[in-house]
Each structure stands twice: as C-alpha cells, then as structure tokens.
C-alpha cells in the first residue's frame, strides 16, 4: 500500500485563552472553538463567510449533571495529518486524507469531569466529535440527548426528508428552512410499514443545503458505532439545527461507557456542488480497514428474481391457502402452491442463463425460503429460519447450476425486523451460505423492530447492523442491508458492507413513482455515507403490461437508467428489470453489461441538487471511461473530455435520449451513436425531462 | 414406560343449554361453566362448598374487539383420562394423571370468532385454559390483558408476595385479603436490583390461601409457553382476583398467532394442607417429555465457590483497580489482582477435594470468567463473554483435576440480564462446556433486562428462558436458571430444566436474614411449579466470623438446614457453606452426604403454611428413607413410620435440635441419636424456633 504520511504534532497549552482555531490545509475552511460563559461553542467559516454561526455543543445526560455548561478549556493541542490510502473498492483507487486537527480538553470542575472535543478541518469541510476518557465521574452514563448545534447562516435552502426513527423512504423536498414546518404540518407523510416522526421541523441527515451566495453545506455524521443515529431538529425562528438522537424503547438515547467517543458530526462546505459529491470527508474520518484479508470482497453486478414481485406484483409466498404459518409445525410439501411463485427452480435457471450469457456475477432470489405467507405487518417473532427453501426451490441444484456457468446466487435474508430471531439463526444461515457457495446477502428490516419499542435507528439496532456485518466477515460474506440505518462511512473499516438501501429506491417506481429529481438529490444526501443499492435498470415503464392492476408509471427514460450506473456510485449494481424486457432492448442493455462497478478515478463534471448530475469514471485497472448524466427537467450538458489521456484516441458509444424522449410520454426512445473522441473533444448532449445519457469510452490505441 | 390409560370420550352438543359441569374422579371437586349474558363464567366447588364463586373469563385485546362477552356456547364435549407416567426425576417415580375434562366451544357471532375453554378436573383441583383455533378473524392478535377471575369465597387468608414484573425475592406475608392494600401502602418494599410493582393489591402466583373452614386453595399457572406471566390483582371490595399479565416495553401483554393456547390457570383445593404439597396437578397439565433421550439428565448434589462471596463478602471480581472494563480491549494479564478472588485454581481444587472426599457430584464456581468488575447496576450490554477465564482460573487444569476425582465443575452464566449478549454467545458458551466436560449450568438474570423496557416475566423473556433450555438440550446440558420466571411445570416437558431460583433464597440470609416461616411457605407457593435451587446447608450463622462488617444472622438451626434437603424437594441440591465450616460439624454434615436427591415416593406427613412441614421420602431405587421436619416457631411432631415396609427393621439416625436450641441464640446445638425402628414406630420430635429435624433410615434386613 502506498502511503505518504506527514505528521506534524504540536501541543500548545494555551491555558489562558479559551479559544482555539484551525484552518484547512488550503486555508479556505476555518473552525473556531470557544468556551463562552462555560458553554462549548464553535463556528465554521468558508472563504471568509460564516457558514456555521456560533453553535453550542454538549450532551444532556439522564439522571446525571449535564455536559452542557460549566466548562473551562483546560488544554488544547493541534496536529496535522496527510496520508493517502487505498480503499478495497470505491470511486477512486487513492484517497487523500489531509487535515489539520485541534483538540479541546474541557473540564467541568463542579462535577470533576473531562470531555474532549476533536476537530478535523479538511479542504472540503469539518468533522468534530466528543471523546469521554475513562474517569470516575463519567463511567457509565445515559444520554438524554446530544445538543450539538448547527446554526445556519440564515433562512437558506435545504433538500430534506422528515426526521423519522424508522424510515428514510421519502421523496426529498426542496424548500427554505422557514418552510419546513408548514410543509410537514400541511401534508400527510407517505405511509410506510414502519415509521415514527418526532417533530414538524425534524429532518434526517445527510442534509444538503445551499446559501443564497451559492455555498453548498452538507451535514451528516461519520463512524456511527455504538451510538444512536443523529437527526436534526430545526429551531425555525433562529435557523439553528440541533442534534436529535433516536430513542430506545424507554426514551433514552444512548448508553455509554467511558472511554468512548461519539460519531463524527460532519460539515461539508464548498462553493462548487461537484466538490460535495466528490468529497471523501466521511470515509476519511472513519477508521482504516480492520480486516487483514480482503481478497474475498469484490464488487458485484447482478440480476434477480425481484422485480417480478416488486414491479409485477407476483408473490414472494409459495401458497395462498393459509392465513398464517408456523414454521415449526407447517409441512409445506402438503400445502397447495399458488403456481405463480417466481422463486422456483425453472425460473431461476432462466435468470442464471441470462446472467451467464451477459456477464453478470450473481442472481438474487427473493422468496426462496419458507415463511413469506405472513411475513409482513404481523410483528411476528419466529417469522423466517433463513435456511429452509420452499418445495419448488432446489437450493442444491440451483447453486450447482449457477456455478457451472460461472455465476453465483445471491442470498436474501428478509428479517421482517424480527431481530432476535435473525440473530438466533444467523450463524446457521451464514453456514448454509458457505456450504452452498453464496458470498453475498441482501438483508432487510421491513416493519417495526422486535424487540418491540426499539427503532430502526437507535443504538440497539445500530449495534445489530454492525454485528451482522462483522459476523458475516467471519464467513467471507458481503452484506447489503436494506431498511438499516443510513451509512456513515463504516464501509472503510468493514468493507464487506458493500451496500445499503436506507432511502427511497427503485421499488418506489412501482409503489408510487419517483420524482425525476430524486436521483439528482440522492448523491448529495444519501450517498454521502456510503453506496446505495438503488437497483436501476428498469426499461419497461408501463407496469400494467405485466399486471393490469398496476397504475404506476416508472418515471424515467431508458437512458437515464443507464446513466444511473455512473451517477449513483455503488460497488453493487443490479440490472433490475426482467430478462424478457432486456431482450427487447439489447442494444441499450449493452451499456449495463459494459459499465464497471469499481473505479480508479471519478470526476463530477457538473451538478446541482435536484436538477442534474454528470459524472465520469475510469474503470479500475483499465483505460476505459464511463460517463453518465441525468436531469430532473431536461438539461443541456457540454462535456469536456479533458480527463482522457492526452495522446490517445478513444471510441465513445453514446446512449442518449431521442430528441422527443420524455419520461412520461416517450420514455423508451433513445439513440446510440459511436464517435471517435480524444481529450480535446467537447460534446453537447441534451437530456429529456426525467432523462439521461450514458457514454462508454474505450481507447482505440 | 408403564402406562394405564383409559380414555372415555363423549361429545355432547348441548346447544340449548348454556352450562356444563364436570366433577373430579372422586366427585369432590366440581367445576361449572356457564355463559351468562354472553359472558363466560365458571365456578368451583369442593365437597359442596363454594371455592371459586362465579368468575368471569376472557381476554381484552389491543386494537381489536374484546373476547370478554357476546359469546354463546356453541358446543361442548367431555372426556376422561387416566394414565400413569414416569418423570425423569421427581418426588415420585410414578405419577397418576387422572381427570375428567370438559371443553366449551364459544362463538362470538358479532365478530365471527371462536374460542375454546378447556377444563380438567382432578381430585386435587382444576385447570382451565383458553384455546384459539386458526381462523380469519383471530389470526394475529395482541393481548391488552387477560381477564380470568378467581372470585374468592370471602375475606380469606393468603400467603402472598407483592405483584412485580421483575422479582419474586420477597418474604411472604400472611394476611387476610382485605389487609393486602394497607400492608403494601404502609411499607416500603425490600429493594432489589430489578423490580417493578404494579398495584397495591397485586400479588404473584403461586398464591396459597385458606378459608376459615380450613379449606386450602392454591392459584397458579401451568405450561407457561409463548405467553406473558400471570399475576393476580385483587378487587378488595369483592375479593375477586383477576389475572394481570406482565407487559412488554410498549405496555402490550402478549402477541399471539392462532392456533395457540394460553397456559393453564390452576386451582388446587383440599381440606388437607398435605394434599397441596403432594399435588401433581401442575406437572400433569404439562405436555409429556419432548426429548427422546434423557439419559444425560441426572440429579446433582454440589458444593461451590459461592458462599464465600454471598456470605463472606469476598469478590467475584479479579481486580479492584478498574472502575469499569471493556471485554474486547482489556488485557487482564496486565491488571493487578486483588488477591482475594476465591475463584482461583488453588481454592477451587480444595472444593474439588472436598467434593470427592464426601461424594458430591459437582463444584459450582462463580466468578471464574472475565467481566465481574462492573457486572451489576450498569445495564451493560457486552458484560460477559461466558468463555474467557480470569488469569487465575485454569479452566483446563481444573476440569482435568475434577474429572480425575470423579467430580465435575458446574458452569456459571451470570447474564446480568443482558439477554441479547447472552444469546449471541450461547452456542460458543455451550460448546465450551461440552469441550471441558461441564454438563450443568447455573444461569442468572440479575438487574433490569436488556432489551431495555422488557421485564423478567414478560412474553419476550419467557421465550428466552425456554430457548436457553432447549438449546442446552442440544448439548446435553442441564439448566438451573436464577431470577428467571417462576416455573410452571415445564420441567416435565423439558427435564433438563432442573432448577430455578425465582424466589427469595438462602442468599438472603446473608443480605438481610430470612424469617423462620419462609421455608414453611415456599413449598406451598414457589415449589408448586417446579423445584427451587434454595441452596441450604449453612451451618455457621454468625457471618461476622468471616467478615467483621457483616451484621446479618442466618436464621436457622443446623438441623433445620439438614431438614431442608427433604422438605424443599429439588433434584439439584447444594451444600452451600464452605468446607472449613463443614469440617467442624462432620457428624451433622453426614446427613447431607447421605440424603438422596431423587425419589421413588414422597409423603407429606404434616404441614401448615408458614408454620411447619414434615416430609418423608424414599430414595429412588433403594429401600432407604429420609424424613425432614421444619417449623417456624417451634413445633412438636409425632411421626408415624407406617410408610416403612411392614416386615422390616430399620436403623434411623435422628438429627434433632438440642432441647435448648434456638435459631437466634443457640443455633448450632443438635443431637444425633441412632434408633432401631419399624413400621409400627411412633416418634415424638420437637423442633426449636427456626429449627428442624432430619432422619436417615436404612433397612437392617
């Protein structure tokens, strides 16, 4: 591993001053920390402008004196760090981790307690966290709430989803901060199988904002371990966000034992939206990879038995004859099959054949295992055993068949949020995967959590999600966890966490339709902490062709679906539609076959939240490039190919919306043109409303 | 297995009548069931007297129409059963299960729902339960509370402990029903590391009662599986108890999926107190043994490294240097030992030697494993790993040493109520036991339950306790679970559940002293559902001899301790004091060495709740008998030995309180006399206040 490390340490005991300041390496970002009347306070400036106004810090404890005031700055220290590291997979093969750090040691004499606050100031923003040394008066303590403020520079614009302890599956709203309350009070939130809002001005992170000056700010957290997930609650008189953690079943927000630390609270800032997308702040704040051997972790391109259920309304369940099932007493071989269960041996073989023919790594199969008849909405404890296939799914034969064709099956563990049940079966479930040659699992947490009263984003569940990942690592299994807490960069430390859903994904195109701005926002928000298994690739917009009862329309052109493989970075990419549909558009499908899932280099060419994104990426270990652009309402792009090697010629295959394409009225119209290009080429491309373009570029010489 | 089975089935569709009645085989107990104005109602009579006055039945559901009224009796059926079965261990080698049964099928037309109530009427009482057939309108349902009434025949006497969702470790109070409220409101409940009362007239079961006529009534439940534990709440104007289940973290009292059934609610009744002690009602109502092979389940007599901590205040912890520990990062080999940690190799070897010398099967060792430094009161999640010994406990050598002497170590799994943590480690912990040759474990649940908000006696935890037992069975491990829900006869179905504490035990002699009536009540109450690991055998009453800070006095004579091995039936019996103490009283200790732990036959010779109990038992597979008698305040017993074989002579060794013995002032004074006896012998024996006597009887010819 190449490393360039320069560490400059300097301990400055400025006991007289109660303030310290640190700037980013390029000087543009400045963080100030003060103790003001005993209250820890910080600000962030960017290029001389106030980005975070004076904001208080601290924690409210349960049944103990607060950690909010009565502090003095007992010590400070500062240092610098500059290292380049290589992720196991990612948007870039090298990531530079370069920051200036300051640490404030705070003493609270009245209670004889010490807290540290560490700031790291990067060129693309700031991270800070609390650290609690082992000490007698802060040994075991319970958090009533964290009170980290983020005082906004006025009534700025935000792209937000409502704060919720159990789901992120909402459309983003673009509004000023002052409008959030009215919008939330004026409309019903989209329903979800598990949801719990807490405030009409509560929002989730990562939160994307923009000042009227054109400065982009993004708030999130990094390294969420053994702590409760942070939301933000807005004081909409003063435009100050305050951290609002997720409660447990008793309303407490965290059980801590010193020595320990909070996650990093992150503030990205730039006057260029592309920097927000390109930022590695969150990965850099996470700990390095903990695994000695990562050779078993590989990006995956897959197809699957999934859209037949989600998009075409076929059942996961094997039978319709039973109102409910009890796994320990039901003999499925005696039950009447419904005959339309897609997760059956013959159908899965078709997907395996398709995957093998077109070079896909894996085939996901949902609905392979007993228990789906009453899996949802019943808060059932013993809902799945994760091991027993339905009578029509020959797990042994299918895995052999897949392997004979150079393909693997992808496992599916829907837990129905019955988490104790999942943990009880986890080792056996992972052992079964080992036995049959599965190396990746899509897991799910649909519905209210059991143990009842816990929330999807509380400390209890965050502990579980990480447990599932570290246990999987013992089996060399990669995890893609849906409905879990939104990621915070832990994939650096545990790179077998190759994906989450944890946002509104492609399935909602079937449930309700997604807005055309949605994927123009997600990279700014959801993708900050880690990749999303967005599962694009839907080519057939009119779902009534498969099921006359379907009324929804998939709001995309075909080319936008292609572009998503570039604009929605993920090491795990699904071609989500069914083979029959792809077979009608094999020329467009070619892009999905060609596009890489792992990159040496990524460049964001243009971007504006909720409007358009264009990205270019170089496929790892090759000289091939892929470019993708999407827009919400139509957009004219001018692409400069100056990222190509200067002395080379390339062939570009350009997949573009036809001139009359439109996501609603003419979504399947596209053109494919080949063109010779080089580093000097400039190309104008127009995306339709809800459209996109995708370009695959190969060197000629 | 010998079986005498006579089944008489008779389906009587008495559609016009809304009442059915069934009597016990001997006709003394009569249960009536009626639907009165749509409300299911029952009564119980004993020898013509009303024992349970008209009492309503049903369940209050959450977010669904109640199952309380609007019923009609759609069908009835009745049958009889008579079978003798053999428990794997027990007070008797044969148990007769003879009852008359009636089943009421209730329909609730307004909601199109059906519920069955099944009654079994025995010579010693009645059991009833609710059954919910699989049906569309009662598929998944949530119990707000069960409303089974037990209308008492007036303001009768009860021996009770206050209703509590988390502990049973209370002294019993004897009072009239009308006095319960005042007593509870007038005093503070003894503190406990986890407790939660719910009503000033709430009590726990099993509840022992007595009418002024001298009729004994006992209320409890049998076969508590996948349901919440039942307490009773008294309406003290009308003297009606109503079932009050234990809530979960959200206040719900049960999640059910039909087909399913409630536990049995049991009403024992007799005019002879000895019948209450001898009753097998609860075992008979449980399902037969589920295991094919039970050869690995054997009663255990043990000593242990335990009283040194509980009685003499030595530490479980290895070091005093740390305010807290983190198991995944602490290197105990670098820590300074406190040097008084009793669970060390040399000390344990002394216990092994003592056990081998005196014929004990096992040596319990508490404090053997890392994590005890901060195990209690911190609601710690990752508190123990159940596998890593302290540096001074050589697990390999000690197990080899023990086995070389024909002794086993007994495992200890204190969970600190961190139940997810225990389940995560359970397989590895049981595997470790297999590896080292442990076959039994004492488990504990001290402190508030994690997941937080759950209670010790809720459905969630009841599921866990049984899971721990069934998982243990896979490893041929026997379980003795402390602080768990009080037993309800499940040891018939799962006979590797060889004990529970689940009441105030001998440890309280060290904490506060137990009343001398306590063990004169426990067999009537706590022991109804299963044996208790009471851990008697304390010979040294003055604990200040070991630790000058101890102020408590152990309220017992030595002979009472001996008698407890007979009066407190258990297949698991500890000689709880330390070897040094026993070595001073080896003549008395001989009884503990001789007494059996498994029985062919048990007879209660005399008994009155809270006053005195005398029992005689024949050791399984031998012609030896053991007699034990205890009293609260002193008692004169006249024992008839007519249970001995008529044509035989026996030698009796009689351990009796000396004439001037007294539990407070002269507890260690006893006499040992040998006497030849036969079936015609009558013996007068006097117990001191807080005293007892014990007799071991061997045939001479």
mmCIF file with all atom_site columns, C-alpha atoms in Angstrom, chain A residues 269-370:
data_model
loop_
_atom_site.group_PDB
_atom_site.id
_atom_site.type_symbol
_atom_site.label_atom_id
_atom_site.label_alt_id
_atom_site.label_comp_id
_atom_site.label_asym_id
_atom_site.label_entity_id
_atom_site.label_seq_id
_atom_site.pdbx_PDB_ins_code
_atom_site.Cartn_x
_atom_site.Cartn_y
_atom_site.Cartn_z
_atom_site.occupancy
_atom_site.B_iso_or_equiv
_atom_site.pdbx_formal_charge
_atom_site.auth_seq_id
_atom_site.auth_comp_id
_atom_site.auth_asym_id
_atom_site.auth_atom_id
_atom_site.pdbx_PDB_model_num
ATOM 1   C CA . UNK A 1 269 ? -18.705 23.022  2.505   1.00 0.00 ? 269 UNK A CA 1
ATOM 2   C CA . UNK A 1 270 ? -17.853 24.293  -0.958  1.00 0.00 ? 270 UNK A CA 1
ATOM 3   C CA . UNK A 1 271 ? -18.970 26.869  -3.460  1.00 0.00 ? 271 UNK A CA 1
ATOM 4   C CA . UNK A 1 272 ? -18.898 24.156  -6.070  1.00 0.00 ? 272 UNK A CA 1
ATOM 5   C CA . UNK A 1 273 ? -21.594 21.499  -5.871  1.00 0.00 ? 273 UNK A CA 1
ATOM 6   C CA . UNK A 1 274 ? -19.297 18.986  -7.533  1.00 0.00 ? 274 UNK A CA 1
ATOM 7   C CA . UNK A 1 275 ? -16.973 19.124  -4.545  1.00 0.00 ? 275 UNK A CA 1
ATOM 8   C CA . UNK A 1 276 ? -19.811 17.953  -2.319  1.00 0.00 ? 276 UNK A CA 1
ATOM 9   C CA . UNK A 1 277 ? -20.292 14.898  -4.491  1.00 0.00 ? 277 UNK A CA 1
ATOM 10  C CA . UNK A 1 278 ? -16.577 14.251  -4.753  1.00 0.00 ? 278 UNK A CA 1
ATOM 11  C CA . UNK A 1 279 ? -15.855 14.728  -1.058  1.00 0.00 ? 279 UNK A CA 1
ATOM 12  C CA . UNK A 1 280 ? -14.231 11.895  0.862   1.00 0.00 ? 280 UNK A CA 1
ATOM 13  C CA . UNK A 1 281 ? -14.618 13.624  4.210   1.00 0.00 ? 281 UNK A CA 1
ATOM 14  C CA . UNK A 1 282 ? -16.769 10.888  5.679   1.00 0.00 ? 282 UNK A CA 1
ATOM 15  C CA . UNK A 1 283 ? -14.620 7.985   4.559   1.00 0.00 ? 283 UNK A CA 1
ATOM 16  C CA . UNK A 1 284 ? -11.520 9.807   5.757   1.00 0.00 ? 284 UNK A CA 1
ATOM 17  C CA . UNK A 1 285 ? -12.956 10.265  9.230   1.00 0.00 ? 285 UNK A CA 1
ATOM 18  C CA . UNK A 1 286 ? -13.617 6.555   9.585   1.00 0.00 ? 286 UNK A CA 1
ATOM 19  C CA . UNK A 1 287 ? -11.043 4.114   10.918  1.00 0.00 ? 287 UNK A CA 1
ATOM 20  C CA . UNK A 1 288 ? -8.926  2.193   8.435   1.00 0.00 ? 288 UNK A CA 1
ATOM 21  C CA . UNK A 1 289 ? -9.964  -1.265  7.304   1.00 0.00 ? 289 UNK A CA 1
ATOM 22  C CA . UNK A 1 290 ? -9.991  -3.727  10.209  1.00 0.00 ? 290 UNK A CA 1
ATOM 23  C CA . UNK A 1 291 ? -9.665  -6.893  8.140   1.00 0.00 ? 291 UNK A CA 1
ATOM 24  C CA . UNK A 1 292 ? -6.283  -8.410  7.394   1.00 0.00 ? 292 UNK A CA 1
ATOM 25  C CA . UNK A 1 293 ? -7.551  -10.223 4.326   1.00 0.00 ? 293 UNK A CA 1
ATOM 26  C CA . UNK A 1 294 ? -9.961  -8.531  1.959   1.00 0.00 ? 294 UNK A CA 1
ATOM 27  C CA . UNK A 1 295 ? -9.376  -10.702 -1.078  1.00 0.00 ? 295 UNK A CA 1
ATOM 28  C CA . UNK A 1 296 ? -12.875 -12.164 -0.731  1.00 0.00 ? 296 UNK A CA 1
ATOM 29  C CA . UNK A 1 297 ? -14.546 -8.763  -1.096  1.00 0.00 ? 297 UNK A CA 1
ATOM 30  C CA . UNK A 1 298 ? -15.422 -7.985  -4.696  1.00 0.00 ? 298 UNK A CA 1
ATOM 31  C CA . UNK A 1 299 ? -17.911 -5.650  -6.331  1.00 0.00 ? 299 UNK A CA 1
ATOM 32  C CA . UNK A 1 300 ? -20.943 -7.398  -7.763  1.00 0.00 ? 300 UNK A CA 1
ATOM 33  C CA . UNK A 1 301 ? -23.110 -6.856  -10.796 1.00 0.00 ? 301 UNK A CA 1
ATOM 34  C CA . UNK A 1 302 ? -26.311 -8.804  -10.538 1.00 0.00 ? 302 UNK A CA 1
ATOM 35  C CA . UNK A 1 303 ? -29.745 -9.559  -11.825 1.00 0.00 ? 303 UNK A CA 1
ATOM 36  C CA . UNK A 1 304 ? -32.508 -11.117 -9.833  1.00 0.00 ? 304 UNK A CA 1
ATOM 37  C CA . UNK A 1 305 ? -35.886 -12.539 -9.125  1.00 0.00 ? 305 UNK A CA 1
ATOM 38  C CA . UNK A 1 306 ? -37.170 -9.361  -7.523  1.00 0.00 ? 306 UNK A CA 1
ATOM 39  C CA . UNK A 1 307 ? -38.850 -7.005  -9.989  1.00 0.00 ? 307 UNK A CA 1
ATOM 40  C CA . UNK A 1 308 ? -41.316 -9.736  -10.856 1.00 0.00 ? 308 UNK A CA 1
ATOM 41  C CA . UNK A 1 309 ? -42.604 -9.281  -7.304  1.00 0.00 ? 309 UNK A CA 1
ATOM 42  C CA . UNK A 1 310 ? -41.967 -5.584  -6.705  1.00 0.00 ? 310 UNK A CA 1
ATOM 43  C CA . UNK A 1 311 ? -42.857 -4.401  -10.185 1.00 0.00 ? 311 UNK A CA 1
ATOM 44  C CA . UNK A 1 312 ? -45.217 -7.030  -11.476 1.00 0.00 ? 312 UNK A CA 1
ATOM 45  C CA . UNK A 1 313 ? -46.888 -7.941  -8.172  1.00 0.00 ? 313 UNK A CA 1
ATOM 46  C CA . UNK A 1 314 ? -46.127 -11.621 -8.240  1.00 0.00 ? 314 UNK A CA 1
ATOM 47  C CA . UNK A 1 315 ? -45.892 -13.222 -4.792  1.00 0.00 ? 315 UNK A CA 1
ATOM 48  C CA . UNK A 1 316 ? -42.909 -13.969 -2.611  1.00 0.00 ? 316 UNK A CA 1
ATOM 49  C CA . UNK A 1 317 ? -45.158 -16.540 -0.990  1.00 0.00 ? 317 UNK A CA 1
ATOM 50  C CA . UNK A 1 318 ? -45.473 -20.115 -2.155  1.00 0.00 ? 318 UNK A CA 1
ATOM 51  C CA . UNK A 1 319 ? -49.130 -20.589 -1.279  1.00 0.00 ? 319 UNK A CA 1
ATOM 52  C CA . UNK A 1 320 ? -52.285 -18.523 -0.862  1.00 0.00 ? 320 UNK A CA 1
ATOM 53  C CA . UNK A 1 321 ? -54.072 -21.209 1.089   1.00 0.00 ? 321 UNK A CA 1
ATOM 54  C CA . UNK A 1 322 ? -53.035 -20.231 4.584   1.00 0.00 ? 322 UNK A CA 1
ATOM 55  C CA . UNK A 1 323 ? -53.924 -17.121 6.617   1.00 0.00 ? 323 UNK A CA 1
ATOM 56  C CA . UNK A 1 324 ? -50.736 -17.634 8.579   1.00 0.00 ? 324 UNK A CA 1
ATOM 57  C CA . UNK A 1 325 ? -47.948 -20.113 9.046   1.00 0.00 ? 325 UNK A CA 1
ATOM 58  C CA . UNK A 1 326 ? -45.988 -21.533 11.921  1.00 0.00 ? 326 UNK A CA 1
ATOM 59  C CA . UNK A 1 327 ? -42.582 -22.597 10.718  1.00 0.00 ? 327 UNK A CA 1
ATOM 60  C CA . UNK A 1 328 ? -42.030 -25.230 13.360  1.00 0.00 ? 328 UNK A CA 1
ATOM 61  C CA . UNK A 1 329 ? -45.186 -27.120 12.537  1.00 0.00 ? 329 UNK A CA 1
ATOM 62  C CA . UNK A 1 330 ? -46.120 -26.480 8.916   1.00 0.00 ? 330 UNK A CA 1
ATOM 63  C CA . UNK A 1 331 ? -45.296 -29.094 6.308   1.00 0.00 ? 331 UNK A CA 1
ATOM 64  C CA . UNK A 1 332 ? -45.046 -27.105 3.105   1.00 0.00 ? 332 UNK A CA 1
ATOM 65  C CA . UNK A 1 333 ? -44.987 -30.229 0.995   1.00 0.00 ? 333 UNK A CA 1
ATOM 66  C CA . UNK A 1 334 ? -48.631 -30.736 1.931   1.00 0.00 ? 334 UNK A CA 1
ATOM 67  C CA . UNK A 1 335 ? -49.681 -27.229 1.003   1.00 0.00 ? 335 UNK A CA 1
ATOM 68  C CA . UNK A 1 336 ? -51.202 -26.196 -2.344  1.00 0.00 ? 336 UNK A CA 1
ATOM 69  C CA . UNK A 1 337 ? -48.758 -23.986 -4.246  1.00 0.00 ? 337 UNK A CA 1
ATOM 70  C CA . UNK A 1 338 ? -50.156 -20.872 -5.904  1.00 0.00 ? 338 UNK A CA 1
ATOM 71  C CA . UNK A 1 339 ? -48.313 -21.785 -9.088  1.00 0.00 ? 339 UNK A CA 1
ATOM 72  C CA . UNK A 1 340 ? -47.070 -18.240 -9.750  1.00 0.00 ? 340 UNK A CA 1
ATOM 73  C CA . UNK A 1 341 ? -44.285 -18.104 -7.182  1.00 0.00 ? 341 UNK A CA 1
ATOM 74  C CA . UNK A 1 342 ? -41.320 -16.766 -9.210  1.00 0.00 ? 342 UNK A CA 1
ATOM 75  C CA . UNK A 1 343 ? -38.579 -18.117 -6.927  1.00 0.00 ? 343 UNK A CA 1
ATOM 76  C CA . UNK A 1 344 ? -38.826 -21.588 -8.409  1.00 0.00 ? 344 UNK A CA 1
ATOM 77  C CA . UNK A 1 345 ? -36.083 -23.710 -9.882  1.00 0.00 ? 345 UNK A CA 1
ATOM 78  C CA . UNK A 1 346 ? -37.029 -23.395 -13.553 1.00 0.00 ? 346 UNK A CA 1
ATOM 79  C CA . UNK A 1 347 ? -37.487 -19.637 -13.410 1.00 0.00 ? 347 UNK A CA 1
ATOM 80  C CA . UNK A 1 348 ? -34.272 -19.058 -11.507 1.00 0.00 ? 348 UNK A CA 1
ATOM 81  C CA . UNK A 1 349 ? -32.405 -21.099 -14.090 1.00 0.00 ? 349 UNK A CA 1
ATOM 82  C CA . UNK A 1 350 ? -33.590 -18.640 -16.731 1.00 0.00 ? 350 UNK A CA 1
ATOM 83  C CA . UNK A 1 351 ? -32.038 -15.807 -14.744 1.00 0.00 ? 351 UNK A CA 1
ATOM 84  C CA . UNK A 1 352 ? -28.840 -17.803 -14.326 1.00 0.00 ? 352 UNK A CA 1
ATOM 85  C CA . UNK A 1 353 ? -28.713 -18.398 -18.071 1.00 0.00 ? 353 UNK A CA 1
ATOM 86  C CA . UNK A 1 354 ? -29.295 -14.707 -18.679 1.00 0.00 ? 354 UNK A CA 1
ATOM 87  C CA . UNK A 1 355 ? -26.621 -13.708 -16.197 1.00 0.00 ? 355 UNK A CA 1
ATOM 88  C CA . UNK A 1 356 ? -24.110 -16.128 -17.698 1.00 0.00 ? 356 UNK A CA 1
ATOM 89  C CA . UNK A 1 357 ? -24.876 -15.008 -21.231 1.00 0.00 ? 357 UNK A CA 1
ATOM 90  C CA . UNK A 1 358 ? -24.437 -11.352 -20.398 1.00 0.00 ? 358 UNK A CA 1
ATOM 91  C CA . UNK A 1 359 ? -21.561 -11.496 -17.924 1.00 0.00 ? 359 UNK A CA 1
ATOM 92  C CA . UNK A 1 360 ? -23.347 -10.789 -14.652 1.00 0.00 ? 360 UNK A CA 1
ATOM 93  C CA . UNK A 1 361 ? -21.792 -12.074 -11.436 1.00 0.00 ? 361 UNK A CA 1
ATOM 94  C CA . UNK A 1 362 ? -24.805 -13.048 -9.396  1.00 0.00 ? 362 UNK A CA 1
ATOM 95  C CA . UNK A 1 363 ? -28.523 -13.748 -9.340  1.00 0.00 ? 363 UNK A CA 1
ATOM 96  C CA . UNK A 1 364 ? -30.518 -12.524 -6.364  1.00 0.00 ? 364 UNK A CA 1
ATOM 97  C CA . UNK A 1 365 ? -33.523 -14.653 -5.465  1.00 0.00 ? 365 UNK A CA 1
ATOM 98  C CA . UNK A 1 366 ? -36.136 -13.293 -3.119  1.00 0.00 ? 366 UNK A CA 1
ATOM 99  C CA . UNK A 1 367 ? -38.911 -15.559 -1.892  1.00 0.00 ? 367 UNK A CA 1
ATOM 100 C CA . UNK A 1 368 ? -36.757 -18.704 -1.879  1.00 0.00 ? 368 UNK A CA 1
ATOM 101 C CA . UNK A 1 369 ? -37.395 -19.604 1.773   1.00 0.00 ? 369 UNK A CA 1
ATOM 102 C CA . UNK A 1 370 ? -40.375 -20.673 3.857   1.00 0.00 ? 370 UNK A CA 1
#
